[in-house]
């Protein structure tokens, strides 16, 4: 199978972006990059950078969103790891052909106009894994 290009970001589910800002900026010294709403995912996301590692904090905007349900079931914390790929449609097809269970059979819109798709945690040692093709 074609290797991923790099770690794109670490997704962290939070109840409130504002409540977490002092920890990530003040305590960790992360550089705040901005906030964006992703209506299709029913979340607001804040991006932080620590050297070359990007953190994506996800705050639900709807109690029925996947992030709200995640927090309700597991509490705040690590939600997913995202990896940069080229040609996400081909990658999904390759993974499915190789027996990897996908949550998404087709890419969907993510933050920063990226195309994203999730690998089911049962195919990735219990870790929700996101494939991310950045907008060019």
Coordinates of N, CA, C and O in Angstrom, one line a residue:
X1 N 0.8 -1.2 0.0 CA 0.0 0.0 0.0 C 0.9 1.2 0.0 O 2.0 1.2 0.5
X2 N 0.3 2.3 -0.6 CA 1.0 3.6 -0.6 C 1.2 4.2 0.7 O 0.2 4.3 1.5
X3 N 2.4 4.6 1.1 CA 2.5 5.2 2.5 C 1.9 6.6 2.5 O 1.8 7.3 1.5
X4 N 1.5 7.0 3.7 CA 1.0 8.4 3.9 C 2.2 9.3 3.9 O 3.4 8.9 4.0
X5 N 1.9 10.6 3.6 CA 3.0 11.6 3.5 C 3.6 12.0 4.8 O 4.8 12.2 5.0
X6 N 2.6 12.3 5.8 CA 3.1 12.9 7.1 C 1.9 12.9 8.0 O 0.7 12.7 7.6
X7 N 2.2 13.1 9.3 CA 1.2 13.4 10.3 C 0.6 14.8 9.9 O 1.4 15.7 9.9
X8 N -0.7 14.9 9.7 CA -1.3 16.2 9.4 C -1.6 16.9 10.7 O -1.3 18.1 10.9
X9 N -2.4 16.3 11.6 CA -2.7 16.9 12.9 C -3.2 15.8 13.9 O -3.5 14.7 13.5
X10 N -3.3 16.2 15.1 CA -3.9 15.4 16.2 C -5.2 16.1 16.6 O -5.2 17.3 16.9
X11 N -6.3 15.4 16.5 CA -7.6 15.9 16.8 C -7.9 15.6 18.3 O -7.8 14.5 18.8
X12 N -8.4 16.7 19.0 CA -8.7 16.6 20.4 C -10.1 17.1 20.6 O -10.4 18.3 20.3
X13 N -11.0 16.3 21.2 CA -12.4 16.7 21.4 C -12.5 17.5 22.7 O -11.9 17.1 23.8
X14 N -13.1 18.7 22.7 CA -13.3 19.5 23.9 C -14.7 20.1 23.9 O -15.4 20.2 22.9
X15 N -15.1 20.4 25.1 CA -16.4 21.0 25.3 C -16.4 22.5 24.9 O -17.4 22.9 24.3
X16 N -15.3 23.2 25.1 CA -15.3 24.6 24.8 C -13.9 25.0 24.4 O -12.9 24.7 25.1
X17 N -13.8 25.5 23.2 CA -12.5 26.0 22.7 C -11.9 27.1 23.6 O -10.7 27.1 23.9
X18 N -12.8 28.0 24.0 CA -12.4 29.1 24.8 C -11.8 28.7 26.2 O -10.8 29.2 26.6
X19 N -12.4 27.7 26.8 CA -11.9 27.2 28.0 C -10.5 26.5 27.9 O -9.8 26.4 28.9
X20 N -10.1 26.0 26.8 CA -8.8 25.3 26.6 C -7.7 26.2 26.1 O -6.5 25.9 26.2
X21 N -8.1 27.4 25.7 CA -7.1 28.3 25.1 C -5.9 28.6 26.0 O -4.7 28.6 25.5
X22 N -6.2 28.9 27.3 CA -5.1 29.3 28.2 C -4.1 28.1 28.3 O -2.9 28.3 28.5
X23 N -4.6 26.9 28.3 CA -3.7 25.7 28.5 C -2.8 25.6 27.3 O -1.6 25.5 27.4
X24 N -3.4 25.6 26.1 CA -2.6 25.3 24.9 C -1.6 26.5 24.6 O -0.5 26.3 24.2
X25 N -2.1 27.7 24.7 CA -1.2 28.9 24.5 C -0.3 29.2 25.6 O 0.9 29.4 25.5
X26 N -0.9 29.3 26.8 CA -0.1 29.7 28.0 C 0.8 28.6 28.5 O 2.0 28.8 28.7
X27 N 0.2 27.5 28.8 CA 1.0 26.4 29.4 C 1.9 25.7 28.4 O 3.1 25.5 28.7
X28 N 1.4 25.4 27.3 CA 2.2 24.6 26.3 C 3.0 25.6 25.4 O 4.0 25.2 24.8
X29 N 2.6 26.8 25.3 CA 3.2 27.8 24.4 C 2.9 27.5 22.9 O 3.7 27.9 22.0
X30 N 1.8 26.9 22.6 CA 1.4 26.6 21.2 C 1.0 27.9 20.6 O 0.5 28.8 21.2
X31 N 1.3 28.0 19.3 CA 0.9 29.2 18.5 C -0.5 29.0 17.9 O -0.8 28.0 17.2
X32 N -1.4 29.9 18.3 CA -2.8 29.8 17.9 C -2.8 30.2 16.4 O -2.3 31.3 16.0
X33 N -3.5 29.4 15.6 CA -3.5 29.7 14.1 C -4.9 30.2 13.7 O -5.1 30.7 12.6
X34 N -5.9 30.0 14.5 CA -7.3 30.5 14.1 C -8.3 29.5 14.4 O -8.1 28.3 14.8
X35 N -9.6 29.9 14.3 CA -10.7 29.1 14.5 C -11.6 29.1 13.2 O -11.6 30.1 12.5
X36 N -12.2 27.9 13.0 CA -13.0 27.8 11.8 C -14.2 26.9 12.1 O -14.1 26.0 12.9
X37 N -15.4 27.2 11.6 CA -16.6 26.4 11.7 C -16.7 25.5 10.5 O -16.5 25.9 9.4
X38 N -16.9 24.2 10.8 CA -17.1 23.2 9.7 C -18.6 22.7 9.9 O -18.8 21.7 10.6
X39 N -19.5 23.4 9.2 CA -20.9 23.0 9.4 C -21.2 21.6 9.0 O -22.1 20.9 9.7
X40 N -20.6 21.0 8.0 CA -20.8 19.6 7.6 C -20.5 18.6 8.7 O -21.1 17.5 8.8
X41 N -19.6 19.0 9.6 CA -19.2 18.1 10.7 C -19.8 18.6 12.1 O -19.6 17.9 13.1
X42 N -20.5 19.7 12.0 CA -21.2 20.3 13.2 C -20.2 20.5 14.3 O -20.4 20.2 15.5
X43 N -19.0 21.2 14.0 CA -18.0 21.5 14.9 C -17.4 22.9 14.6 O -17.4 23.4 13.5
X44 N -16.8 23.5 15.6 CA -15.9 24.6 15.5 C -14.5 24.0 15.8 O -14.4 23.2 16.8
X45 N -13.5 24.4 15.1 CA -12.2 23.9 15.3 C -11.2 25.0 15.5 O -11.3 26.1 14.9
X46 N -10.3 24.8 16.4 CA -9.2 25.8 16.7 C -7.9 25.0 16.4 O -7.8 23.9 16.8
X47 N -7.0 25.7 15.7 CA -5.8 25.1 15.3 C -4.6 25.7 16.1 O -4.6 27.0 16.2
X48 N -3.7 24.9 16.6 CA -2.5 25.3 17.3 C -1.3 24.6 16.7 O -1.4 23.5 16.2
X49 N -0.2 25.3 16.7 CA 1.0 24.7 16.1 C 2.1 24.7 17.2 O 2.3 25.7 17.9
X50 N 2.7 23.6 17.4 CA 3.9 23.4 18.3 C 5.0 22.9 17.4 O 5.0 21.7 17.0
X51 N 6.0 23.7 17.0 CA 7.0 23.4 16.0 C 6.3 22.9 14.7 O 5.5 23.7 14.1
X52 N 6.4 21.7 14.3 CA 5.8 21.2 13.1 C 4.6 20.3 13.4 O 4.1 19.6 12.5
X53 N 4.1 20.3 14.6 CA 3.0 19.4 15.0 C 1.7 20.3 15.2 O 1.8 21.3 15.9
X54 N 0.7 20.0 14.4 CA -0.6 20.8 14.5 C -1.6 20.0 15.4 O -1.7 18.8 15.2
X55 N -2.2 20.8 16.2 CA -3.3 20.3 17.1 C -4.6 20.9 16.6 O -4.6 22.1 16.3
X56 N -5.6 20.1 16.5 CA -6.9 20.5 16.1 C -7.9 20.2 17.2 O -8.2 19.1 17.5
X57 N -8.3 21.3 17.9 CA -9.3 21.1 19.0 C -10.7 21.2 18.3 O -11.0 22.1 17.6
X58 N -11.6 20.3 18.7 CA -12.9 20.2 18.1 C -14.0 20.4 19.2 O -14.0 19.7 20.1
X59 N -14.8 21.4 19.0 CA -15.9 21.8 19.9 C -17.2 21.5 19.1 O -17.4 22.0 18.0
X60 N -18.1 20.7 19.7 CA -19.4 20.4 19.0 C -20.2 21.7 18.9 O -20.3 22.5 19.8
X61 N -21.0 21.8 17.8 CA -21.9 23.0 17.7 C -23.3 22.4 17.7 O -24.3 23.2 17.6
X62 N -23.5 21.1 17.8 CA -24.8 20.5 17.8 C -24.7 19.3 18.8 O -23.8 18.5 18.7
X63 N -25.7 19.1 19.7 CA -25.6 18.0 20.6 C -25.7 16.6 19.9 O -25.4 15.6 20.5
X64 N -26.1 16.6 18.6 CA -26.2 15.4 17.9 C -25.0 15.1 17.1 O -24.9 14.1 16.3
X65 N -24.0 16.0 17.1 CA -22.8 15.8 16.3 C -21.9 14.6 16.9 O -22.1 14.2 18.0
X66 N -21.1 14.1 16.0 CA -20.2 13.0 16.4 C -19.3 13.4 17.6 O -19.1 12.6 18.5
X67 N -18.8 14.6 17.6 CA -17.9 15.1 18.6 C -18.7 15.2 19.9 O -18.2 14.8 21.0
X68 N -19.9 15.7 19.9 CA -20.8 15.8 21.1 C -21.0 14.4 21.7 O -20.9 14.2 22.9
X69 N -21.3 13.4 20.8 CA -21.6 12.1 21.3 C -20.3 11.4 21.9 O -20.3 10.7 22.8
X70 N -19.1 11.7 21.2 CA -17.9 11.2 21.7 C -17.6 11.7 23.1 O -17.2 11.0 24.0
X71 N -17.8 13.0 23.3 CA -17.5 13.6 24.6 C -18.5 13.1 25.7 O -18.1 12.8 26.8
X72 N -19.7 12.9 25.3 CA -20.7 12.4 26.2 C -20.3 10.9 26.6 O -20.5 10.6 27.8
X73 N -19.8 10.2 25.7 CA -19.5 8.8 26.0 C -18.1 8.6 26.7 O -18.0 7.8 27.6
X74 N -17.1 9.4 26.2 CA -15.7 9.2 26.7 C -15.1 10.3 27.4 O -14.0 10.2 27.9
X75 N -15.8 11.5 27.3 CA -15.2 12.7 27.9 C -14.3 13.4 26.9 O -14.0 12.9 25.8
X76 N -13.7 14.5 27.3 CA -12.8 15.2 26.5 C -11.5 14.4 26.3 O -11.1 13.7 27.2
X77 N -10.9 14.7 25.2 CA -9.6 14.0 25.0 C -9.3 13.7 23.6 O -9.9 14.1 22.7
X78 N -8.2 12.9 23.4 CA -7.8 12.5 22.1 C -8.9 11.9 21.3 O -9.6 10.9 21.7
X79 N -9.1 12.4 20.1 CA -10.2 11.9 19.2 C -9.7 11.2 18.0 O -10.1 10.1 17.7
X80 N -8.7 11.7 17.3 CA -8.2 11.1 16.2 C -6.8 11.5 15.8 O -6.3 12.6 16.3
X81 N -6.1 10.7 14.9 CA -4.9 11.1 14.3 C -5.2 11.3 12.8 O -5.9 10.5 12.2
X82 N -4.6 12.4 12.2 CA -4.9 12.6 10.8 C -3.6 12.6 10.0 O -2.6 13.1 10.5
X83 N -3.6 11.9 8.9 CA -2.4 11.8 8.1 C -2.7 12.4 6.7 O -3.7 12.2 6.1
X84 N -1.7 13.1 6.2 CA -1.8 13.7 4.8 C -1.6 12.6 3.8 O -0.6 11.8 3.9
X85 N -2.4 12.7 2.8 CA -2.3 11.7 1.6 C -2.5 12.5 0.3 O -3.1 13.6 0.3
X86 N -2.0 12.0 -0.7 CA -2.3 12.5 -2.1 C -3.5 11.6 -2.6 O -3.6 10.4 -2.3
X87 N -4.3 12.2 -3.5 CA -5.4 11.5 -4.1 C -6.2 10.6 -3.2 O -6.1 9.4 -3.2
X88 N -7.0 11.2 -2.4 CA -7.7 10.6 -1.3 C -8.7 9.5 -1.8 O -8.9 8.5 -1.2
X89 N -9.3 9.8 -3.0 CA -10.2 8.8 -3.6 C -9.5 7.5 -3.9 O -10.0 6.4 -3.6
X90 N -8.3 7.6 -4.5 CA -7.5 6.4 -4.8 C -7.1 5.7 -3.5 O -7.1 4.5 -3.4
X91 N -6.8 6.5 -2.5 CA -6.3 5.9 -1.2 C -7.5 5.1 -0.6 O -7.3 4.0 -0.1
X92 N -8.7 5.7 -0.6 CA -9.9 5.0 0.0 C -10.1 3.6 -0.8 O -10.3 2.6 -0.2
X93 N -10.0 3.7 -2.1 CA -10.2 2.5 -2.9 C -9.1 1.5 -2.6 O -9.4 0.3 -2.4
X94 N -7.9 1.9 -2.5 CA -6.8 1.0 -2.2 C -6.9 0.4 -0.8 O -6.8 -0.8 -0.7
X95 N -7.3 1.2 0.2 CA -7.5 0.6 1.5 C -8.7 -0.4 1.5 O -8.5 -1.5 2.1
X96 N -9.8 -0.1 0.9 CA -10.9 -1.0 0.9 C -10.6 -2.3 0.2 O -10.9 -3.4 0.6
X97 N -9.8 -2.2 -0.9 CA -9.4 -3.4 -1.7 C -8.5 -4.2 -0.8 O -8.5 -5.4 -0.9
X98 N -7.7 -3.6 0.1 CA -6.8 -4.3 0.9 C -7.4 -4.8 2.2 O -6.7 -5.3 3.1
X99 N -8.7 -4.6 2.4 CA -9.4 -5.1 3.5 C -9.5 -4.2 4.7 O -10.0 -4.5 5.8
X100 N -9.1 -2.9 4.5 CA -9.2 -1.9 5.6 C -10.7 -1.4 5.6 O -11.2 -1.0 4.6
X101 N -11.3 -1.4 6.8 CA -12.6 -1.0 7.0 C -12.6 0.6 7.1 O -11.9 1.2 7.9
X102 N -13.5 1.2 6.2 CA -13.6 2.6 6.2 C -14.9 3.1 6.7 O -15.9 2.4 6.6
X103 N -14.9 4.2 7.4 CA -16.2 4.9 7.8 C -16.7 5.6 6.6 O -17.9 5.6 6.4
X104 N -15.8 6.3 5.8 CA -16.2 7.0 4.7 C -15.8 6.3 3.4 O -14.6 6.0 3.2
X105 N -16.8 6.1 2.5 CA -16.5 5.5 1.2 C -16.1 6.5 0.2 O -15.5 6.2 -0.9
X106 N -16.5 7.8 0.5 CA -16.1 8.9 -0.4 C -15.6 10.0 0.5 O -16.1 10.1 1.6
X107 N -14.7 10.9 0.0 CA -14.2 12.0 0.8 C -15.4 13.0 1.1 O -16.3 13.1 0.4
X108 N -15.2 13.7 2.2 CA -16.1 14.7 2.6 C -15.3 16.0 3.0 O -14.1 15.9 3.2
X109 N -16.0 17.1 3.0 CA -15.2 18.4 3.3 C -14.8 18.4 4.8 O -15.6 18.1 5.6
X110 N -13.6 18.9 5.0 CA -13.1 19.1 6.3 C -12.6 20.6 6.4 O -12.9 21.4 5.6
X111 N -11.9 20.9 7.5 CA -11.4 22.2 7.7 C -10.4 22.6 6.7 O -9.7 21.7 6.1
X112 N -10.2 23.9 6.5 CA -9.3 24.4 5.5 C -9.5 23.9 4.1 O -8.6 23.7 3.3
X113 N -10.8 23.6 3.7 CA -11.2 23.1 2.4 C -10.5 21.8 2.1 O -10.4 21.4 0.9
X114 N -10.0 21.1 3.1 CA -9.4 19.8 2.8 C -10.5 18.7 2.5 O -11.7 18.9 2.9
X115 N -10.1 17.7 1.9 CA -11.0 16.5 1.7 C -10.5 15.5 2.7 O -9.3 15.2 2.8
X116 N -11.5 14.9 3.4 CA -11.1 13.9 4.5 C -11.9 12.7 4.4 O -13.0 12.6 3.8
X117 N -11.4 11.6 5.0 CA -12.1 10.3 5.1 C -11.6 9.6 6.3 O -10.4 9.7 6.6
X118 N -12.4 8.9 7.0 CA -12.0 8.2 8.3 C -11.9 6.7 8.1 O -12.8 6.1 7.4
X119 N -10.8 6.2 8.6 CA -10.6 4.7 8.7 C -11.3 4.3 10.0 O -11.2 4.9 11.0
X120 N -12.0 3.2 10.0 CA -12.7 2.7 11.2 C -11.7 2.2 12.2 O -10.7 1.6 11.8
X121 N -11.9 2.6 13.5 CA -10.9 2.2 14.5 C -10.7 0.7 14.6 O -9.6 0.3 15.0
X122 N -11.6 -0.1 14.2 CA -11.4 -1.6 14.2 C -10.3 -2.0 13.2 O -9.8 -3.1 13.3
X123 N -10.0 -1.2 12.2 CA -8.9 -1.5 11.3 C -7.6 -0.8 11.7 O -6.6 -1.0 11.0
X124 N -7.6 0.0 12.8 CA -6.4 0.7 13.1 C -6.1 0.7 14.6 O -5.9 1.7 15.2
X125 N -6.1 -0.5 15.2 CA -5.8 -0.7 16.6 C -6.6 0.2 17.5 O -6.0 0.6 18.5
X126 N -7.8 0.4 17.2 CA -8.7 1.2 18.1 C -8.5 2.7 18.0 O -9.1 3.4 18.8
X127 N -7.7 3.2 17.1 CA -7.4 4.6 16.9 C -8.2 5.1 15.7 O -8.0 4.6 14.6
X128 N -9.1 6.1 15.9 CA -9.8 6.7 14.8 C -8.7 7.4 14.0 O -8.0 8.2 14.5
X129 N -8.7 7.1 12.7 CA -7.6 7.6 11.8 C -8.3 8.3 10.6 O -9.2 7.8 10.0
X130 N -7.8 9.6 10.4 CA -8.3 10.4 9.4 C -7.3 10.5 8.2 O -6.1 10.7 8.5
X131 N -7.8 10.4 7.0 CA -7.0 10.7 5.9 C -7.3 12.1 5.4 O -8.5 12.5 5.4
X132 N -6.3 12.9 5.1 CA -6.6 14.3 4.8 C -5.8 14.7 3.6 O -4.6 14.6 3.5
X133 N -6.6 15.1 2.6 CA -5.9 15.7 1.4 C -6.1 17.2 1.4 O -7.2 17.7 1.2
X134 N -5.1 17.9 1.7 CA -5.2 19.4 1.8 C -5.6 20.0 0.4 O -5.3 19.5 -0.6
X135 N -6.3 21.1 0.5 CA -6.6 21.9 -0.7 C -5.3 22.5 -1.2 O -4.4 22.8 -0.5
X136 N -5.3 22.6 -2.5 CA -4.0 23.1 -3.2 C -4.3 24.5 -3.8 O -5.3 24.9 -4.2

